[in-house]
XYZ file of N, CA, C and O in Angstrom:
828
model
N -6.155 -45.112 -1.336
C -5.814 -43.997 -0.450
C -7.085 -43.519 0.254
O -8.090 -43.244 -0.387
N -7.049 -43.430 1.570
C -8.206 -42.968 2.320
C -8.232 -41.445 2.338
O -7.242 -40.777 2.045
N -9.410 -40.920 2.707
C -9.543 -39.461 2.792
C -8.525 -38.854 3.742
O -8.093 -37.722 3.582
N -8.123 -39.644 4.760
C -7.192 -39.149 5.762
C -5.800 -38.895 5.177
O -5.022 -38.112 5.692
N -5.482 -39.578 4.098
C -4.163 -39.446 3.478
C -4.108 -38.327 2.432
O -3.045 -38.029 1.904
N -5.236 -37.736 2.136
C -5.271 -36.710 1.109
C -4.544 -35.440 1.545
O -4.535 -35.078 2.730
N -3.940 -34.755 0.568
C -3.408 -33.429 0.824
C -4.576 -32.465 0.981
O -5.477 -32.443 0.146
N -4.558 -31.694 2.068
C -5.641 -30.749 2.294
C -5.555 -29.607 1.296
O -4.475 -29.124 0.964
N -6.701 -29.141 0.849
C -6.774 -28.037 -0.109
C -7.654 -26.951 0.498
O -8.879 -27.098 0.592
N -7.023 -25.870 0.935
C -7.728 -24.755 1.564
C -7.540 -23.506 0.720
O -6.418 -23.140 0.375
N -8.633 -22.846 0.381
C -8.572 -21.617 -0.413
C -9.024 -20.435 0.435
O -10.000 -20.534 1.196
N -8.308 -19.330 0.326
C -8.723 -18.083 0.973
C -9.373 -17.209 -0.099
O -8.759 -16.916 -1.124
N -10.605 -16.808 0.126
C -11.347 -16.002 -0.839
C -11.638 -14.632 -0.230
O -12.230 -14.539 0.848
N -11.193 -13.581 -0.913
C -11.416 -12.202 -0.468
C -12.192 -11.486 -1.573
O -11.727 -11.414 -2.706
N -13.374 -10.999 -1.253
C -14.235 -10.353 -2.247
C -13.751 -8.919 -2.477
O -13.928 -8.054 -1.626
N -13.148 -8.688 -3.623
C -12.523 -7.400 -3.913
C -13.571 -6.305 -4.148
O -14.609 -6.547 -4.768
N -13.285 -5.103 -3.622
C -14.171 -3.944 -3.796
C -15.609 -4.275 -3.390
O -16.566 -3.799 -4.006
N -15.759 -5.086 -2.353
C -17.071 -5.639 -2.027
C -18.097 -4.570 -1.659
O -19.230 -4.586 -2.155
N -17.736 -3.640 -0.791
C -18.707 -2.623 -0.387
C -19.140 -1.788 -1.589
O -20.308 -1.400 -1.707
N -18.208 -1.503 -2.490
C -18.539 -0.752 -3.698
C -19.507 -1.556 -4.570
O -20.467 -1.010 -5.134
N -19.265 -2.865 -4.676
C -20.162 -3.727 -5.461
C -21.559 -3.743 -4.844
O -22.572 -3.754 -5.558
N -21.621 -3.752 -3.525
C -22.918 -3.742 -2.837
C -23.679 -2.461 -3.140
O -24.902 -2.476 -3.354
N -22.966 -1.336 -3.146
C -23.615 -0.053 -3.411
C -24.157 0.014 -4.845
O -25.228 0.566 -5.088
N -23.433 -0.564 -5.789
C -23.908 -0.601 -7.174
C -25.163 -1.459 -7.275
O -26.102 -1.137 -8.014
N -25.187 -2.552 -6.510
C -26.374 -3.417 -6.511
C -27.580 -2.667 -5.943
O -28.700 -2.797 -6.450
N -27.341 -1.858 -4.916
C -28.417 -1.071 -4.315
C -28.835 0.097 -5.193
O -30.007 0.462 -5.253
N -27.858 0.696 -5.872
C -28.094 1.898 -6.669
C -27.551 1.663 -8.079
O -26.437 2.089 -8.411
N -28.320 1.006 -8.943
C -27.848 0.625 -10.283
C -27.353 1.792 -11.137
O -26.549 1.588 -12.047
N -27.817 3.017 -10.855
C -27.379 4.161 -11.655
C -25.886 4.459 -11.464
O -25.292 5.205 -12.243
N -25.274 3.845 -10.440
C -23.851 4.043 -10.197
C -22.984 3.051 -10.982
O -21.759 3.175 -10.988
N -23.622 2.096 -11.641
C -22.859 1.079 -12.379
C -22.012 1.719 -13.479
O -22.482 2.545 -14.252
N -20.742 1.323 -13.524
C -19.839 1.827 -14.551
C -19.193 3.155 -14.202
O -18.318 3.626 -14.939
N -19.610 3.773 -13.100
C -19.041 5.052 -12.692
C -17.950 4.844 -11.649
O -18.009 3.890 -10.871
N -16.943 5.733 -11.606
C -15.948 5.633 -10.538
C -16.631 5.876 -9.192
O -17.348 6.871 -9.022
N -16.444 4.958 -8.267
C -17.200 4.985 -7.015
C -16.301 4.704 -5.823
O -15.423 3.837 -5.878
N -16.517 5.460 -4.760
C -15.818 5.211 -3.506
C -16.833 5.157 -2.375
O -17.827 5.895 -2.387
N -16.621 4.267 -1.422
C -17.475 4.187 -0.234
C -16.689 4.773 0.922
O -15.568 4.332 1.207
N -17.262 5.797 1.557
C -16.536 6.500 2.616
C -17.053 6.153 4.005
O -18.210 5.744 4.174
N -16.185 6.342 4.970
C -16.562 6.174 6.367
C -17.458 7.349 6.772
O -17.447 8.398 6.134
N -18.261 7.164 7.807
C -19.111 8.254 8.299
C -18.267 9.258 9.079
O -17.113 8.985 9.434
N -18.857 10.422 9.344
C -18.161 11.456 10.102
C -18.522 11.346 11.577
O -19.634 11.704 11.976
N -17.600 10.861 12.411
C -17.920 10.692 13.834
C -18.047 12.019 14.580
O -18.535 12.053 15.711
N -17.613 13.108 13.927
C -17.649 14.425 14.571
C -18.789 15.288 14.031
O -18.783 16.505 14.165
N -19.767 14.648 13.420
C -20.907 15.370 12.864
C -21.597 16.200 13.940
O -21.878 15.711 15.038
N -21.866 17.456 13.613
C -22.507 18.359 14.561
C -23.880 17.833 14.965
O -24.710 17.496 14.118
N -24.103 17.716 16.270
C -25.374 17.209 16.770
C -25.443 15.700 16.838
O -26.486 15.140 17.165
N -24.333 15.029 16.511
C -24.295 13.573 16.563
C -24.459 12.951 15.186
O -24.899 13.604 14.237
N -24.099 11.703 15.085
C -24.148 11.000 13.806
C -25.597 10.719 13.416
O -26.349 10.092 14.169
N -25.992 11.195 12.238
C -27.347 10.982 11.737
C -27.507 9.546 11.242
O -26.639 9.024 10.548
N -28.610 8.928 11.607
C -28.870 7.564 11.129
C -29.384 7.617 9.692
O -30.327 8.349 9.389
N -28.739 6.848 8.814
C -29.138 6.793 7.414
C -29.188 5.330 6.990
O -28.184 4.617 7.081
N -30.341 4.863 6.535
C -30.510 3.463 6.153
C -29.798 3.174 4.836
O -29.519 4.062 4.028
N -29.558 1.894 4.587
C -28.868 1.491 3.355
C -29.677 1.837 2.110
O -29.104 2.108 1.046
N -31.030 1.854 2.219
C -31.859 2.131 1.047
C -32.103 3.620 0.837
O -32.801 4.005 -0.109
N -31.534 4.473 1.681
C -31.684 5.908 1.516
C -30.533 6.481 0.682
O -29.505 5.822 0.482
N -30.728 7.720 0.212
C -29.706 8.390 -0.581
C -28.532 8.744 0.328
O -28.669 9.530 1.261
N -27.381 8.167 0.042
C -26.181 8.420 0.859
C -25.047 8.976 0.008
O -23.879 8.881 0.379
N -25.401 9.560 -1.129
C -24.400 10.138 -2.015
C -23.930 11.471 -1.423
O -24.704 12.412 -1.291
N -22.659 11.526 -1.040
C -22.081 12.719 -0.412
C -20.781 13.066 -1.132
O -19.683 12.753 -0.652
N -20.896 13.717 -2.275
C -19.710 13.978 -3.082
C -18.796 15.046 -2.501
O -17.690 15.245 -2.997
N -19.255 15.727 -1.449
C -18.380 16.690 -0.774
C -17.756 16.099 0.489
O -17.101 16.795 1.264
N -17.945 14.790 0.684
C -17.406 14.133 1.876
C -15.882 14.097 1.836
O -15.279 13.877 0.783
N -15.286 14.313 3.005
C -13.831 14.175 3.117
C -13.486 12.966 3.979
O -12.401 12.861 4.531
N -14.444 12.062 4.094
C -14.207 10.861 4.879
C -13.203 9.942 4.205
O -12.934 10.046 3.010
N -12.680 9.029 4.987
C -11.708 8.065 4.468
C -12.432 6.999 3.646
O -13.471 6.476 4.067
N -11.888 6.682 2.479
C -12.520 5.676 1.621
C -12.177 4.274 2.103
O -11.014 3.932 2.282
N -13.208 3.454 2.290
C -12.990 2.089 2.753
C -13.152 1.067 1.625
O -12.834 -0.105 1.794
N -13.653 1.521 0.475
C -13.779 0.653 -0.708
C -13.753 1.526 -1.956
O -14.293 2.637 -1.952
N -13.130 1.006 -3.001
C -12.980 1.762 -4.244
C -13.277 0.840 -5.416
O -12.751 -0.278 -5.487
N -14.110 1.293 -6.346
C -14.453 0.479 -7.508
C -13.288 0.420 -8.486
O -12.367 1.252 -8.446
N -13.338 -0.536 -9.399
C -12.280 -0.664 -10.403
C -12.208 0.578 -11.286
O -11.126 1.001 -11.697
N -13.372 1.168 -11.581
C -13.394 2.376 -12.406
C -12.635 3.517 -11.725
O -11.930 4.285 -12.388
N -12.781 3.624 -10.400
C -12.080 4.674 -9.663
C -10.579 4.378 -9.563
O -9.749 5.290 -9.626
N -10.245 3.119 -9.434
C -8.828 2.745 -9.342
C -8.064 3.140 -10.599
O -6.879 3.449 -10.545
N -8.753 3.120 -11.725
C -8.114 3.477 -12.988
C -7.627 4.927 -12.982
O -6.729 5.287 -13.745
N -8.192 5.750 -12.103
C -7.790 7.153 -11.983
C -6.758 7.360 -10.867
O -6.362 8.488 -10.594
N -6.377 6.280 -10.210
C -5.407 6.395 -9.127
C -6.022 6.535 -7.750
O -5.309 6.766 -6.772
N -7.347 6.403 -7.655
C -8.014 6.472 -6.351
C -7.745 5.173 -5.593
O -7.860 4.080 -6.157
N -7.400 5.312 -4.302
C -7.060 4.143 -3.496
C -7.816 4.155 -2.173
O -8.297 5.195 -1.730
N -7.879 2.996 -1.578
C -8.473 2.881 -0.233
C -7.691 3.745 0.734
O -6.482 3.952 0.595
N -8.405 4.257 1.746
C -7.844 5.092 2.818
C -7.544 6.522 2.372
O -7.083 7.331 3.181
N -7.768 6.841 1.086
C -7.658 8.230 0.648
C -8.774 9.044 1.299
O -9.876 8.548 1.515
N -8.500 10.311 1.596
C -9.554 11.209 2.029
C -10.377 11.614 0.812
O -9.892 11.617 -0.316
N -11.628 11.957 1.041
C -12.511 12.303 -0.060
C -11.972 13.413 -0.950
O -12.055 13.326 -2.180
N -11.409 14.460 -0.344
C -10.894 15.590 -1.115
C -9.761 15.153 -2.035
O -9.703 15.532 -3.218
N -8.853 14.337 -1.525
C -7.729 13.856 -2.341
C -8.222 12.947 -3.455
O -7.708 12.978 -4.577
N -9.225 12.127 -3.146
C -9.768 11.210 -4.148
C -10.465 11.983 -5.271
O -10.326 11.655 -6.445
N -11.199 13.035 -4.903
C -11.877 13.850 -5.909
C -10.877 14.620 -6.768
O -11.125 14.880 -7.947
N -9.725 14.982 -6.176
C -8.690 15.656 -6.949
C -8.123 14.713 -8.012
O -7.809 15.128 -9.128
N -8.009 13.434 -7.658
C -7.495 12.439 -8.601
C -8.547 12.073 -9.636
O -8.221 11.777 -10.790
N -9.812 12.112 -9.226
C -10.905 11.721 -10.124
C -12.120 12.619 -9.852
O -12.953 12.289 -8.991
N -12.226 13.751 -10.544
C -13.337 14.681 -10.297
C -14.722 14.053 -10.476
O -15.698 14.511 -9.876
N -14.817 12.996 -11.308
C -16.113 12.351 -11.546
C -16.474 11.332 -10.467
O -17.527 10.690 -10.523
N -15.609 11.178 -9.463
C -15.827 10.169 -8.424
C -17.140 10.390 -7.686
O -17.444 11.506 -7.256
N -17.904 9.320 -7.555
C -19.127 9.328 -6.758
C -18.797 8.744 -5.387
O -18.264 7.636 -5.294
N -19.106 9.493 -4.338
C -18.785 9.038 -2.978
C -20.071 8.727 -2.223
O -20.944 9.582 -2.068
N -20.177 7.493 -1.784
C -21.331 7.051 -1.012
C -20.867 6.754 0.415
O -19.893 6.033 0.617
N -21.556 7.326 1.384
C -21.200 7.065 2.777
C -21.849 5.770 3.253
O -22.959 5.423 2.814
N -21.177 5.054 4.122
C -21.752 3.822 4.680
C -23.040 4.150 5.426
O -23.203 5.253 5.945
N -23.975 3.216 5.492
C -25.180 3.428 6.305
C -24.772 3.622 7.768
O -23.729 3.128 8.210
N -25.596 4.323 8.521
C -25.305 4.569 9.937
C -26.534 4.309 10.796
O -27.671 4.488 10.348
N -26.272 3.902 12.032
C -27.347 3.688 13.008
C -26.730 3.694 14.400
O -25.613 3.191 14.595
N -27.418 4.292 15.331
C -26.972 4.320 16.724
C -25.579 4.940 16.867
O -24.764 4.496 17.686
N -25.309 5.948 16.050
C -24.061 6.682 16.184
C -22.836 6.021 15.599
O -21.709 6.447 15.863
N -23.027 4.988 14.773
C -21.879 4.307 14.168
C -22.281 3.684 12.837
O -23.455 3.725 12.459
N -21.298 3.134 12.149
C -21.586 2.495 10.860
C -22.513 1.301 11.054
O -22.367 0.532 12.004
N -23.469 1.170 10.144
C -24.392 0.036 10.165
C -24.055 -0.861 8.975
O -24.359 -0.540 7.838
N -23.430 -1.976 9.244
C -22.955 -2.873 8.192
C -23.928 -4.004 7.878
O -23.567 -4.970 7.210
N -25.162 -3.878 8.336
C -26.150 -4.946 8.178
C -26.317 -5.382 6.724
O -26.316 -6.583 6.421
N -26.446 -4.415 5.811
C -26.667 -4.773 4.403
C -25.454 -5.500 3.841
O -25.599 -6.499 3.122
N -24.261 -5.023 4.146
C -23.042 -5.664 3.647
C -22.917 -7.086 4.200
O -22.514 -8.001 3.482
N -23.266 -7.256 5.468
C -23.212 -8.598 6.072
C -24.179 -9.540 5.359
O -23.854 -10.696 5.081
N -25.385 -9.053 5.097
C -26.396 -9.875 4.440
C -25.952 -10.254 3.034
O -26.086 -11.416 2.614
N -25.385 -9.287 2.293
C -24.912 -9.570 0.941
C -23.751 -10.549 0.971
O -23.658 -11.468 0.151
N -22.850 -10.378 1.944
C -21.716 -11.283 2.079
C -22.166 -12.703 2.381
O -21.606 -13.668 1.853
N -23.189 -12.825 3.212
C -23.708 -14.151 3.551
C -24.247 -14.861 2.319
O -24.032 -16.061 2.123
N -24.921 -14.109 1.442
C -25.472 -14.707 0.224
C -24.361 -15.212 -0.695
O -24.464 -16.291 -1.295
N -23.287 -14.433 -0.798
C -22.158 -14.858 -1.631
C -21.517 -16.112 -1.044
O -21.173 -17.051 -1.768
N -21.355 -16.140 0.295
C -20.739 -17.302 0.942
C -21.582 -18.560 0.729
O -21.043 -19.665 0.599
N -22.891 -18.401 0.690
C -23.770 -19.550 0.452
C -23.520 -20.144 -0.930
O -23.541 -21.364 -1.113
N -23.263 -19.277 -1.898
C -22.959 -19.753 -3.251
C -21.597 -20.438 -3.273
O -21.430 -21.529 -3.827
N -20.608 -19.807 -2.633
C -19.252 -20.345 -2.637
C -19.143 -21.676 -1.891
O -18.270 -22.487 -2.183
N -20.029 -21.900 -0.936
C -19.930 -23.097 -0.100
C -20.541 -24.343 -0.729
O -20.501 -25.421 -0.130
N -21.083 -24.213 -1.939
C -21.684 -25.377 -2.593
C -20.625 -26.441 -2.873
O -19.696 -26.226 -3.639
N -20.751 -27.578 -2.224
C -19.839 -28.695 -2.449
C -18.559 -28.652 -1.636
O -17.735 -29.567 -1.719
N -18.357 -27.578 -0.856
C -17.146 -27.462 -0.037
C -17.539 -27.010 1.362
O -18.686 -26.655 1.625
N -16.565 -26.999 2.258
C -16.791 -26.509 3.618
C -16.335 -25.054 3.671
O -15.201 -24.746 3.323
N -17.222 -24.168 4.086
C -16.936 -22.736 4.101
C -16.862 -22.222 5.535
O -17.761 -22.473 6.337
N -15.788 -21.523 5.853
C -15.650 -20.882 7.162
C -15.501 -19.386 6.929
O -14.517 -18.921 6.352
N -16.480 -18.638 7.352
C -16.469 -17.191 7.124
C -15.444 -16.528 8.043
O -15.419 -16.777 9.251
N -14.611 -15.660 7.473
C -13.568 -14.979 8.243
C -13.946 -13.536 8.551
O -13.503 -12.970 9.547
N -14.733 -12.918 7.685
C -15.189 -11.545 7.886
C -16.368 -11.314 6.959
O -16.860 -12.250 6.310
N -16.827 -10.074 6.856
C -17.965 -9.770 5.989
C -17.699 -10.191 4.554
O -18.576 -10.720 3.870
N -16.457 -9.961 4.084
C -16.175 -10.175 2.667
C -15.043 -11.163 2.391
O -14.435 -11.127 1.322
N -14.771 -12.049 3.328
C -13.753 -13.061 3.061
C -14.065 -14.354 3.806
O -14.754 -14.359 4.820
N -13.545 -15.456 3.266
C -13.800 -16.751 3.871
C -12.701 -17.736 3.487
O -11.866 -17.459 2.621
N -12.706 -18.879 4.156
C -11.817 -19.991 3.822
C -12.683 -21.144 3.333
O -13.720 -21.451 3.930
N -12.262 -21.746 2.231
C -12.992 -22.878 1.673
C -12.131 -24.129 1.750
O -11.001 -24.139 1.259
N -12.654 -25.161 2.389
C -11.971 -26.457 2.406
C -12.473 -27.241 1.196
O -13.575 -27.782 1.202
N -11.636 -27.268 0.146
C -12.011 -27.906 -1.128
C -11.467 -29.327 -1.240
O -11.473 -29.910 -2.340
N -10.971 -29.885 -0.144
C -10.240 -31.145 -0.198
C -10.999 -32.257 -0.915
O -10.493 -32.846 -1.875
N -12.192 -32.572 -0.456
C -12.949 -33.691 -1.032
C -13.269 -33.436 -2.496
O -13.066 -34.310 -3.353
N -13.733 -32.245 -2.809
C -14.109 -31.931 -4.188
C -12.878 -31.914 -5.106
O -12.941 -32.373 -6.251
N -11.750 -31.423 -4.596
C -10.522 -31.357 -5.408
C -10.041 -32.764 -5.767
O -9.685 -33.041 -6.921
N -10.020 -33.669 -4.798
C -9.550 -35.027 -5.069
C -10.538 -35.805 -5.942
O -10.130 -36.652 -6.741
N -11.824 -35.484 -5.785
C -12.823 -36.098 -6.665
C -12.609 -35.636 -8.102
O -12.707 -36.430 -9.047
N -12.264 -34.360 -8.273
C -12.001 -33.813 -9.598
C -10.769 -34.459 -10.225
O -10.753 -34.790 -11.416
N -9.741 -34.688 -9.412
C -8.526 -35.335 -9.915
C -8.809 -36.770 -10.365
O -8.317 -37.218 -11.404
N -9.572 -37.488 -9.567
C -9.908 -38.871 -9.928
C -10.701 -38.906 -11.228
O -10.494 -39.782 -12.082
N -11.570 -37.951 -11.408
C -12.409 -37.891 -12.608
C -11.585 -37.592 -13.862
O -11.934 -38.026 -14.962
N -10.456 -36.875 -13.684
C -9.642 -36.459 -14.832
C -8.288 -37.165 -14.875
O -7.309 -36.628 -15.391
N -8.233 -38.345 -14.322
C -7.031 -39.154 -14.435
C -5.809 -38.600 -13.731
O -4.680 -38.839 -14.157
N -6.030 -37.866 -12.646
C -4.912 -37.352 -11.854
C -4.391 -36.003 -12.304
O -3.497 -35.437 -11.664
N -4.918 -35.485 -13.405
C -4.484 -34.172 -13.912
C -5.607 -33.159 -13.684
O -6.727 -33.363 -14.145
N -5.330 -32.056 -12.995
C -6.384 -31.065 -12.751
C -6.815 -30.398 -14.045
O -5.973 -30.041 -14.878
N -8.113 -30.247 -14.264
C -8.593 -29.593 -15.495
C -8.256 -28.112 -15.500
O -8.155 -27.483 -14.453
N -8.069 -27.567 -16.691
C -7.784 -26.143 -16.835
C -8.975 -25.338 -16.317
O -10.128 -25.720 -16.551
N -8.744 -24.238 -15.586
C -9.859 -23.411 -15.092
C -10.774 -22.974 -16.231
O -10.337 -22.862 -17.389
N -12.043 -22.720 -15.932
C -13.009 -22.377 -16.979
C -12.650 -21.130 -17.775
O -13.007 -21.007 -18.935
N -11.945 -20.199 -17.146
C -11.485 -18.998 -17.845
C -10.056 -18.738 -17.375
O -9.828 -18.426 -16.218
N -9.094 -18.895 -18.287
C -7.689 -18.815 -17.896
C -7.327 -17.474 -17.269
O -6.455 -17.399 -16.407
N -8.001 -16.392 -17.708
C -7.637 -15.085 -17.189
C -7.982 -14.931 -15.715
O -7.555 -13.987 -15.063
N -8.782 -15.882 -15.185
C -9.120 -15.831 -13.762
C -8.015 -16.416 -12.891
O -8.038 -16.272 -11.678
N -7.069 -17.115 -13.495
C -6.069 -17.849 -12.730
C -4.677 -17.474 -13.198
O -4.411 -17.422 -14.392
N -3.810 -17.210 -12.249
C -2.433 -16.859 -12.559
C -1.511 -17.923 -11.981
O -1.704 -18.390 -10.856
N -0.515 -18.302 -12.754
C 0.417 -19.341 -12.323
C 1.752 -18.701 -11.973
O 2.349 -17.993 -12.780
N 2.194 -18.929 -10.752
C 3.494 -18.424 -10.311
C 4.373 -19.639 -9.987
O 4.129 -20.341 -9.014
N 5.342 -19.893 -10.828
C 6.231 -21.035 -10.655
C 7.646 -20.507 -10.416
O 8.152 -19.709 -11.203
N 8.263 -20.928 -9.323
C 9.600 -20.461 -8.988
C 10.585 -20.747 -10.122
O 10.714 -21.869 -10.588
N 11.250 -19.699 -10.576
C 12.293 -19.858 -11.588
C 11.803 -20.045 -12.997
O 12.573 -20.381 -13.894
N 10.501 -19.857 -13.233
C 9.982 -20.065 -14.583
C 8.791 -19.157 -14.840
O 8.089 -18.754 -13.914
N 8.592 -18.820 -16.101
C 7.431 -18.038 -16.510
C 6.666 -18.874 -17.527
O 7.155 -19.142 -18.619
N 5.501 -19.334 -17.150
C 4.724 -20.195 -18.038
C 3.290 -19.697 -18.130
O 2.790 -19.016 -17.243
N 2.623 -20.060 -19.224
C 1.227 -19.708 -19.384
C 0.346 -20.651 -18.587
O 0.748 -21.780 -18.259
N -0.865 -20.208 -18.265
C -1.773 -21.023 -17.461
C -2.069 -22.376 -18.112
O -1.926 -23.424 -17.492
N -2.465 -22.360 -19.384
C -2.816 -23.612 -20.070
C -1.603 -24.530 -20.180
O -1.707 -25.744 -19.967
N -0.446 -23.953 -20.497
C 0.777 -24.755 -20.618
C 1.114 -25.452 -19.309
O 1.498 -26.625 -19.286
N 0.960 -24.743 -18.201
C 1.283 -25.308 -16.887
C 0.291 -26.392 -16.494
O 0.656 -27.418 -15.956
N -0.997 -26.160 -16.797
C -2.043 -27.113 -16.404
C -2.017 -28.385 -17.255
O -2.295 -29.466 -16.756
N -1.696 -28.272 -18.509
C -1.837 -29.395 -19.425
C -0.545 -30.210 -19.545
O -0.148 -30.604 -20.637
N 0.059 -30.513 -18.419
C 1.252 -31.358 -18.408
C 0.849 -32.825 -18.236
O -0.228 -33.109 -17.709
N 1.715 -33.748 -18.658
C 1.422 -35.171 -18.452
C 1.288 -35.489 -16.962
O 1.899 -34.828 -16.119
N 0.519 -36.492 -16.647
C 0.239 -36.817 -15.255
C 1.506 -37.114 -14.462
O 1.592 -36.804 -13.263
N 2.535 -37.690 -15.115
C 3.757 -38.034 -14.385
C 4.561 -36.806 -13.954
O 5.458 -36.902 -13.112
N 4.252 -35.654 -14.514
C 4.980 -34.434 -14.141
C 4.332 -33.700 -12.967
O 4.849 -32.687 -12.510
N 3.238 -34.238 -12.480
C 2.524 -33.586 -11.377
C 2.896 -34.197 -10.036
O 2.813 -35.407 -9.847
N 3.261 -33.354 -9.088
C 3.391 -33.781 -7.693
C 1.973 -33.851 -7.118
O 1.137 -32.996 -7.435
N 1.653 -34.862 -6.289
C 0.290 -34.998 -5.777
C -0.248 -33.741 -5.072
O -1.403 -33.364 -5.271
N 0.593 -33.111 -4.255
C 0.130 -31.920 -3.541
C -0.093 -30.758 -4.509
O -1.029 -29.961 -4.360
N 0.759 -30.658 -5.514
C 0.634 -29.618 -6.529
C -0.648 -29.816 -7.339
O -1.386 -28.863 -7.618
N -0.938 -31.055 -7.690
C -2.143 -31.357 -8.452
C -3.401 -31.029 -7.651
O -4.372 -30.480 -8.184
N -3.373 -31.367 -6.357
C -4.522 -31.081 -5.504
C -4.756 -29.577 -5.386
O -5.888 -29.101 -5.449
N -3.662 -28.820 -5.240
C -3.771 -27.367 -5.126
C -4.327 -26.766 -6.421
O -5.179 -25.873 -6.397
N -3.848 -27.262 -7.565
C -4.326 -26.775 -8.856
C -5.810 -27.095 -9.047
O -6.575 -26.283 -9.578
N -6.222 -28.272 -8.597
C -7.638 -28.639 -8.693
C -8.481 -27.691 -7.843
O -9.577 -27.291 -8.241
N -7.946 -27.316 -6.682
C -8.646 -26.358 -5.828
C -8.790 -25.010 -6.505
O -9.840 -24.361 -6.418
N -7.734 -24.589 -7.216
C -7.787 -23.320 -7.938
C -8.858 -23.354 -9.030
O -9.571 -22.376 -9.255
N -8.967 -24.501 -9.695
C -9.986 -24.654 -10.735
C -11.390 -24.543 -10.130
O -12.288 -23.918 -10.709
N -11.580 -25.140 -8.961
C -12.880 -25.093 -8.286
C -13.244 -23.665 -7.930
O -14.368 -23.207 -8.162
N -12.307 -22.921 -7.352
C -12.571 -21.544 -6.948
C -12.841 -20.658 -8.168
O -13.750 -19.829 -8.173
N -12.041 -20.856 -9.234
C -12.264 -20.079 -10.457
C -13.645 -20.347 -11.029
O -14.312 -19.436 -11.532
N -14.109 -21.584 -10.923
C -15.437 -21.935 -11.426
C -16.551 -21.344 -10.599
O -17.670 -21.158 -11.087
N -16.249 -21.018 -9.321
C -17.281 -20.449 -8.446
C -17.484 -18.964 -8.701
O -18.523 -18.406 -8.357
N -16.497 -18.299 -9.312
C -16.570 -16.849 -9.487
C -17.783 -16.393 -10.305
O -18.485 -15.464 -9.898
N -18.069 -17.030 -11.441
C -19.251 -16.596 -12.198
C -20.542 -16.766 -11.400
O -21.488 -15.983 -11.543
N -20.597 -17.810 -10.557
C -21.795 -18.043 -9.755
C -21.933 -17.009 -8.651
O -23.023 -16.666 -8.218
N -20.745 -16.526 -8.117
C -20.798 -15.547 -7.048
C -21.173 -14.165 -7.543
O -21.573 -13.325 -6.789
């Protein structure tokens, strides 16, 4: 079978709570705390103040709309697009960091740079097409089929089962049970897709 006959394997990767993760990386004291990243105030008196990413941007009295929410904050019911006041009502301990600003608008330079570094890791061995600051498409076709050939046509179980969820129409099965079927029970396209899932799951610890 030539490469041209292979089933294509394309993965969509969306970095969850990415801006919040970036802020924790910049400000380690926020690690483990409920955190929200808010939009800047376009109606700021005297114009929008420029604030660099490395400066203190903690504004716990902000009523801006939240554009990213950490997992710790989600546990309290805080969601994206909540206003700061509503989010603080749901989680009084919430730390609100405003996005960096420059030239009267949000400055996403740091987030773009961090996203680029993650994409460089994810693109190892595959073709990566960046879709936005925190998401991309990975063409895993060659690597997925190489993995299948190496394992006798059966995709290997992902490195950590909890990273992968199996949704099978009309059935409820566990990840390991679904993956560890005899080779004759695998449809070629299904096997290729599963191999792609294993590749993406393996990239998560590196990212």
